[in-house]
PDB file of C-alpha atoms in Angstrom:
ATOM      1  CA  MET A   1       0.000   0.000   0.000  1.00  0.00           C
ATOM      2  CA  VAL A   2       2.951   2.351   0.694  1.00  0.00           C
ATOM      3  CA  VAL A   3       4.390   1.751  -2.779  1.00  0.00           C
ATOM      4  CA  SER A   4       1.090   2.421  -4.516  1.00  0.00           C
ATOM      5  CA  ARG A   5       0.550   5.639  -2.517  1.00  0.00           C
ATOM      6  CA  ARG A   6       4.030   6.903  -3.500  1.00  0.00           C
ATOM      7  CA  LEU A   7       3.430   5.946  -7.102  1.00  0.00           C
ATOM      8  CA  LEU A   8       0.107   7.780  -7.011  1.00  0.00           C
ATOM      9  CA  LEU A   9       1.809  10.900  -5.637  1.00  0.00           C
ATOM     10  CA  LEU A  10       4.653  10.736  -8.172  1.00  0.00           C
ATOM     11  CA  SER A  11       2.517   9.959 -11.230  1.00  0.00           C
ATOM     12  CA  PRO A  12       1.834  13.646 -12.098  1.00  0.00           C
ATOM     13  CA  LEU A  13       5.575  14.333 -11.957  1.00  0.00           C
ATOM     14  CA  LEU A  14       6.311  11.368 -14.186  1.00  0.00           C
ATOM     15  CA  ALA A  15       3.620  12.362 -16.690  1.00  0.00           C
ATOM     16  CA  ALA A  16       4.741  16.020 -16.931  1.00  0.00           C
ATOM     17  CA  PRO A  17       7.678  15.414 -19.343  1.00  0.00           C
ATOM     18  CA  LEU A  18       5.393  13.423 -21.631  1.00  0.00           C
ATOM     19  CA  ALA A  19       2.814  16.206 -21.640  1.00  0.00           C
ATOM     20  CA  LEU A  20       5.466  18.856 -22.320  1.00  0.00           C
ATOM     21  CA  GLY A  21       6.839  16.791 -25.176  1.00  0.00           C
ATOM     22  CA  ALA A  22       3.505  17.115 -26.920  1.00  0.00           C
ATOM     23  CA  CYS A  23       3.673  20.925 -26.815  1.00  0.00           C
ATOM     24  CA  ASN A  24       4.715  22.969 -29.799  1.00  0.00           C
ATOM     25  CA  ILE A  25       7.594  24.596 -27.919  1.00  0.00           C
ATOM     26  CA  ARG A  26      10.831  24.882 -29.881  1.00  0.00           C
ATOM     27  CA  PRO A  27      14.134  26.358 -28.745  1.00  0.00           C
ATOM     28  CA  LEU A  28      15.224  29.579 -30.453  1.00  0.00           C
ATOM     29  CA  HIS A  29      18.818  28.454 -30.521  1.00  0.00           C
ATOM     30  CA  GLY A  30      19.573  25.128 -32.103  1.00  0.00           C
ATOM     31  CA  LYS A  31      19.107  23.567 -35.510  1.00  0.00           C
ATOM     32  CA  GLN A  32      16.863  26.403 -36.710  1.00  0.00           C
ATOM     33  CA  GLN A  33      19.280  29.099 -35.579  1.00  0.00           C
ATOM     34  CA  ALA A  34      21.040  29.265 -38.951  1.00  0.00           C
ATOM     35  CA  ALA A  35      17.773  29.727 -40.844  1.00  0.00           C
ATOM     36  CA  VAL A  36      16.540  32.382 -38.425  1.00  0.00           C
ATOM     37  CA  SER A  37      19.894  34.185 -38.534  1.00  0.00           C
ATOM     38  CA  GLN A  38      19.716  34.158 -42.338  1.00  0.00           C
ATOM     39  CA  SER A  39      16.201  35.621 -42.258  1.00  0.00           C
ATOM     40  CA  LEU A  40      17.204  38.296 -39.755  1.00  0.00           C
ATOM     41  CA  SER A  41      20.303  39.245 -41.720  1.00  0.00           C
ATOM     42  CA  SER A  42      18.169  39.703 -44.842  1.00  0.00           C
ATOM     43  CA  THR A  43      16.131  42.388 -43.078  1.00  0.00           C
ATOM     44  CA  ARG A  44      16.497  46.008 -44.133  1.00  0.00           C
ATOM     45  CA  ILE A  45      15.916  48.502 -41.339  1.00  0.00           C
ATOM     46  CA  ALA A  46      14.096  51.558 -42.641  1.00  0.00           C
ATOM     47  CA  PRO A  47      15.528  54.943 -41.584  1.00  0.00           C
ATOM     48  CA  LEU A  48      14.017  56.360 -38.403  1.00  0.00           C
ATOM     49  CA  ALA A  49      13.223  60.018 -37.763  1.00  0.00           C
ATOM     50  CA  ASN A  50      15.245  62.280 -35.402  1.00  0.00           C
ATOM     51  CA  ARG A  51      18.323  61.552 -33.311  1.00  0.00           C
ATOM     52  CA  LEU A  52      16.503  59.151 -30.961  1.00  0.00           C
ATOM     53  CA  GLY A  53      15.436  57.107 -33.985  1.00  0.00           C
ATOM     54  CA  GLN A  54      18.969  57.113 -35.388  1.00  0.00           C
ATOM     55  CA  LYS A  55      20.325  55.701 -32.125  1.00  0.00           C
ATOM     56  CA  LEU A  56      17.682  52.947 -32.135  1.00  0.00           C
ATOM     57  CA  HIS A  57      18.395  52.240 -35.820  1.00  0.00           C
ATOM     58  CA  ASN A  58      22.091  51.710 -35.050  1.00  0.00           C
ATOM     59  CA  LEU A  59      21.331  49.401 -32.118  1.00  0.00           C
ATOM     60  CA  LEU A  60      18.917  47.351 -34.236  1.00  0.00           C
ATOM     61  CA  ARG A  61      21.412  47.169 -37.090  1.00  0.00           C
ATOM     62  CA  ASP A  62      24.084  45.871 -34.700  1.00  0.00           C
ATOM     63  CA  ARG A  63      21.743  43.127 -33.512  1.00  0.00           C
ATOM     64  CA  ILE A  64      19.881  42.184 -36.697  1.00  0.00           C
ATOM     65  CA  ASN A  65      22.461  42.565 -39.447  1.00  0.00           C
ATOM     66  CA  PRO A  66      25.867  43.433 -38.015  1.00  0.00           C
ATOM     67  CA  TYR A  67      27.564  43.021 -41.415  1.00  0.00           C
ATOM     68  CA  GLY A  68      25.541  45.868 -42.953  1.00  0.00           C
ATOM     69  CA  GLN A  69      22.230  46.349 -44.676  1.00  0.00           C
ATOM     70  CA  PRO A  70      21.488  43.535 -47.157  1.00  0.00           C
ATOM     71  CA  SER A  71      21.736  44.338 -50.873  1.00  0.00           C
ATOM     72  CA  GLU A  72      18.610  42.297 -51.657  1.00  0.00           C
ATOM     73  CA  PRO A  73      16.496  42.271 -48.487  1.00  0.00           C
ATOM     74  CA  ALA A  74      13.636  39.832 -48.021  1.00  0.00           C
ATOM     75  CA  TYR A  75      12.089  41.891 -45.217  1.00  0.00           C
ATOM     76  CA  GLU A  76      11.853  45.516 -44.170  1.00  0.00           C
ATOM     77  CA  LEU A  77      11.579  46.596 -40.549  1.00  0.00           C
ATOM     78  CA  GLN A  78       9.762  49.868 -39.926  1.00  0.00           C
ATOM     79  CA  VAL A  79       9.972  51.388 -36.462  1.00  0.00           C
ATOM     80  CA  ALA A  80       8.591  54.566 -34.902  1.00  0.00           C
ATOM     81  CA  VAL A  81       9.824  55.562 -31.435  1.00  0.00           C
ATOM     82  CA  THR A  82       8.293  58.101 -29.066  1.00  0.00           C
ATOM     83  CA  ARG A  83       9.682  59.670 -25.915  1.00  0.00           C
ATOM     84  CA  ARG A  84       7.858  60.880 -22.793  1.00  0.00           C
ATOM     85  CA  GLU A  85       9.298  62.399 -19.627  1.00  0.00           C
ATOM     86  CA  THR A  86       7.544  62.450 -16.253  1.00  0.00           C
ATOM     87  CA  GLU A  87       8.902  64.556 -13.424  1.00  0.00           C
ATOM     88  CA  SER A  88       9.074  63.140  -9.919  1.00  0.00           C
ATOM     89  CA  GLY A  89      10.883  63.763  -6.650  1.00  0.00           C
ATOM     90  CA  LEU A  90       9.950  67.386  -6.104  1.00  0.00           C
ATOM     91  CA  ARG A  91      11.963  69.815  -3.987  1.00  0.00           C
ATOM     92  CA  GLU A  92      10.404  72.372  -1.642  1.00  0.00           C
ATOM     93  CA  ASP A  93      10.395  74.928  -4.469  1.00  0.00           C
ATOM     94  CA  GLU A  94       8.489  72.373  -6.602  1.00  0.00           C
ATOM     95  CA  THR A  95      11.307  71.715  -9.048  1.00  0.00           C
ATOM     96  CA  ALA A  96      11.868  68.113 -10.068  1.00  0.00           C
ATOM     97  CA  THR A  97      14.866  66.113  -8.910  1.00  0.00           C
ATOM     98  CA  ARG A  98      14.178  62.971 -10.962  1.00  0.00           C
ATOM     99  CA  ILE A  99      12.726  62.241 -14.356  1.00  0.00           C
ATOM    100  CA  THR A 100      11.221  58.982 -15.559  1.00  0.00           C
ATOM    101  CA  LEU A 101      11.966  58.536 -19.243  1.00  0.00           C
ATOM    102  CA  THR A 102       9.485  56.335 -21.119  1.00  0.00           C
ATOM    103  CA  LEU A 103      10.329  55.217 -24.641  1.00  0.00           C
ATOM    104  CA  THR A 104       7.781  53.373 -26.776  1.00  0.00           C
ATOM    105  CA  ALA A 105       8.471  51.759 -30.146  1.00  0.00           C
ATOM    106  CA  ASN A 106       5.899  50.552 -32.652  1.00  0.00           C
ATOM    107  CA  TYR A 107       7.344  48.185 -35.239  1.00  0.00           C
ATOM    108  CA  GLN A 108       6.255  46.312 -38.352  1.00  0.00           C
ATOM    109  CA  LEU A 109       8.100  43.622 -40.280  1.00  0.00           C
ATOM    110  CA  LEU A 110       7.009  43.527 -43.907  1.00  0.00           C
ATOM    111  CA  THR A 111       8.078  41.405 -46.855  1.00  0.00           C
ATOM    112  CA  THR A 112       9.785  43.397 -49.585  1.00  0.00           C
ATOM    113  CA  GLN A 113       7.921  41.418 -52.246  1.00  0.00           C
ATOM    114  CA  GLY A 114       4.306  42.494 -51.924  1.00  0.00           C
ATOM    115  CA  GLY A 115       4.620  44.303 -48.610  1.00  0.00           C
ATOM    116  CA  GLU A 116       2.830  41.586 -46.629  1.00  0.00           C
ATOM    117  CA  LEU A 117       2.814  42.012 -42.869  1.00  0.00           C
ATOM    118  CA  VAL A 118       4.886  39.334 -41.105  1.00  0.00           C
ATOM    119  CA  THR A 119       4.576  40.689 -37.566  1.00  0.00           C
ATOM    120  CA  GLN A 120       3.964  43.919 -35.726  1.00  0.00           C
ATOM    121  CA  GLY A 121       3.893  45.088 -32.168  1.00  0.00           C
ATOM    122  CA  THR A 122       4.697  47.649 -29.541  1.00  0.00           C
ATOM    123  CA  THR A 123       7.446  47.525 -26.968  1.00  0.00           C
ATOM    124  CA  GLY A 124       8.809  50.005 -24.515  1.00  0.00           C
ATOM    125  CA  ALA A 125      11.224  50.692 -21.725  1.00  0.00           C
ATOM    126  CA  GLN A 126      11.608  53.084 -18.812  1.00  0.00           C
ATOM    127  CA  ALA A 127      14.698  54.575 -17.268  1.00  0.00           C
ATOM    128  CA  VAL A 128      15.047  57.039 -14.409  1.00  0.00           C
ATOM    129  CA  PHE A 129      17.691  59.721 -14.117  1.00  0.00           C
ATOM    130  CA  ASN A 130      18.493  62.454 -11.607  1.00  0.00           C
ATOM    131  CA  ILE A 131      18.477  66.165 -12.298  1.00  0.00           C
ATOM    132  CA  LEU A 132      21.715  67.342 -10.756  1.00  0.00           C
ATOM    133  CA  GLU A 133      23.049  70.790  -9.886  1.00  0.00           C
ATOM    134  CA  ASN A 134      25.783  70.417 -12.490  1.00  0.00           C
ATOM    135  CA  ARG A 135      24.187  70.817 -15.923  1.00  0.00           C
ATOM    136  CA  PHE A 136      26.794  68.619 -17.654  1.00  0.00           C
ATOM    137  CA  SER A 137      26.253  65.800 -15.131  1.00  0.00           C
ATOM    138  CA  SER A 138      22.492  66.001 -15.669  1.00  0.00           C
ATOM    139  CA  GLN A 139      22.957  65.760 -19.427  1.00  0.00           C
ATOM    140  CA  VAL A 140      25.238  62.724 -19.105  1.00  0.00           C
ATOM    141  CA  SER A 141      22.753  61.113 -16.706  1.00  0.00           C
ATOM    142  CA  GLU A 142      19.919  61.686 -19.184  1.00  0.00           C
ATOM    143  CA  GLU A 143      21.884  60.330 -22.148  1.00  0.00           C
ATOM    144  CA  THR A 144      22.871  57.219 -20.192  1.00  0.00           C
ATOM    145  CA  ALA A 145      19.251  56.574 -19.212  1.00  0.00           C
ATOM    146  CA  GLU A 146      18.164  57.018 -22.830  1.00  0.00           C
ATOM    147  CA  GLU A 147      20.842  54.591 -24.061  1.00  0.00           C
ATOM    148  CA  ARG A 148      19.765  51.969 -21.501  1.00  0.00           C
ATOM    149  CA  ALA A 149      16.117  52.250 -22.541  1.00  0.00           C
ATOM    150  CA  LEU A 150      16.973  52.105 -26.255  1.00  0.00           C
ATOM    151  CA  ALA A 151      19.099  48.993 -25.728  1.00  0.00           C
ATOM    152  CA  LEU A 152      16.186  47.275 -23.960  1.00  0.00           C
ATOM    153  CA  ILE A 153      13.867  48.173 -26.843  1.00  0.00           C
ATOM    154  CA  ALA A 154      16.347  46.930 -29.464  1.00  0.00           C
ATOM    155  CA  ASP A 155      16.757  43.640 -27.577  1.00  0.00           C
ATOM    156  CA  SER A 156      12.989  43.243 -27.286  1.00  0.00           C
ATOM    157  CA  ILE A 157      12.362  43.902 -30.988  1.00  0.00           C
ATOM    158  CA  THR A 158      15.160  41.524 -32.005  1.00  0.00           C
ATOM    159  CA  THR A 159      13.762  38.767 -29.782  1.00  0.00           C
ATOM    160  CA  ARG A 160      10.243  39.268 -31.118  1.00  0.00           C
ATOM    161  CA  LEU A 161      11.459  39.189 -34.731  1.00  0.00           C
ATOM    162  CA  THR A 162      13.419  36.011 -34.004  1.00  0.00           C
ATOM    163  CA  VAL A 163      10.293  34.360 -32.633  1.00  0.00           C
ATOM    164  CA  ALA A 164       8.195  35.519 -35.597  1.00  0.00           C
ATOM    165  CA  LEU A 165      10.709  34.246 -38.147  1.00  0.00           C
ATOM    166  CA  SER A 166      11.377  30.884 -36.485  1.00  0.00           C
TER     167      SER A 166
END
């Protein structure tokens, strides 16, 4: 009776690998990695507006096609990024001491032949920086926060494109 009770308690644990094997879960890195890398590297990144967009464009290019834009792309990635600042941490004179930077990117991956939509979505990131007495230090703090948020967005878009193309 003790053996059957233990077996009864362990049966869900023993059945779990069999149930998971029936799922449609595939690893991103493995045999399909070469095909996905080929698809990503054949993606042209459309130019983005303003300096913020240029920074995101460069980060995406480094991740998606580090050897340069393809001469005959199969896909085109279009991205629009917006920036919002929210003041927080007020002093007695009601001036802000911290700013929360929120960046949001809307993206679309289209085929170059026919312009069919492959995937689209929205991703974003937040970073906080201090407003310091020294103007130069505040500017460096803001630029660093912006770079961190843009890197998170570029990583998120690259991951989502990898999933869509696998």
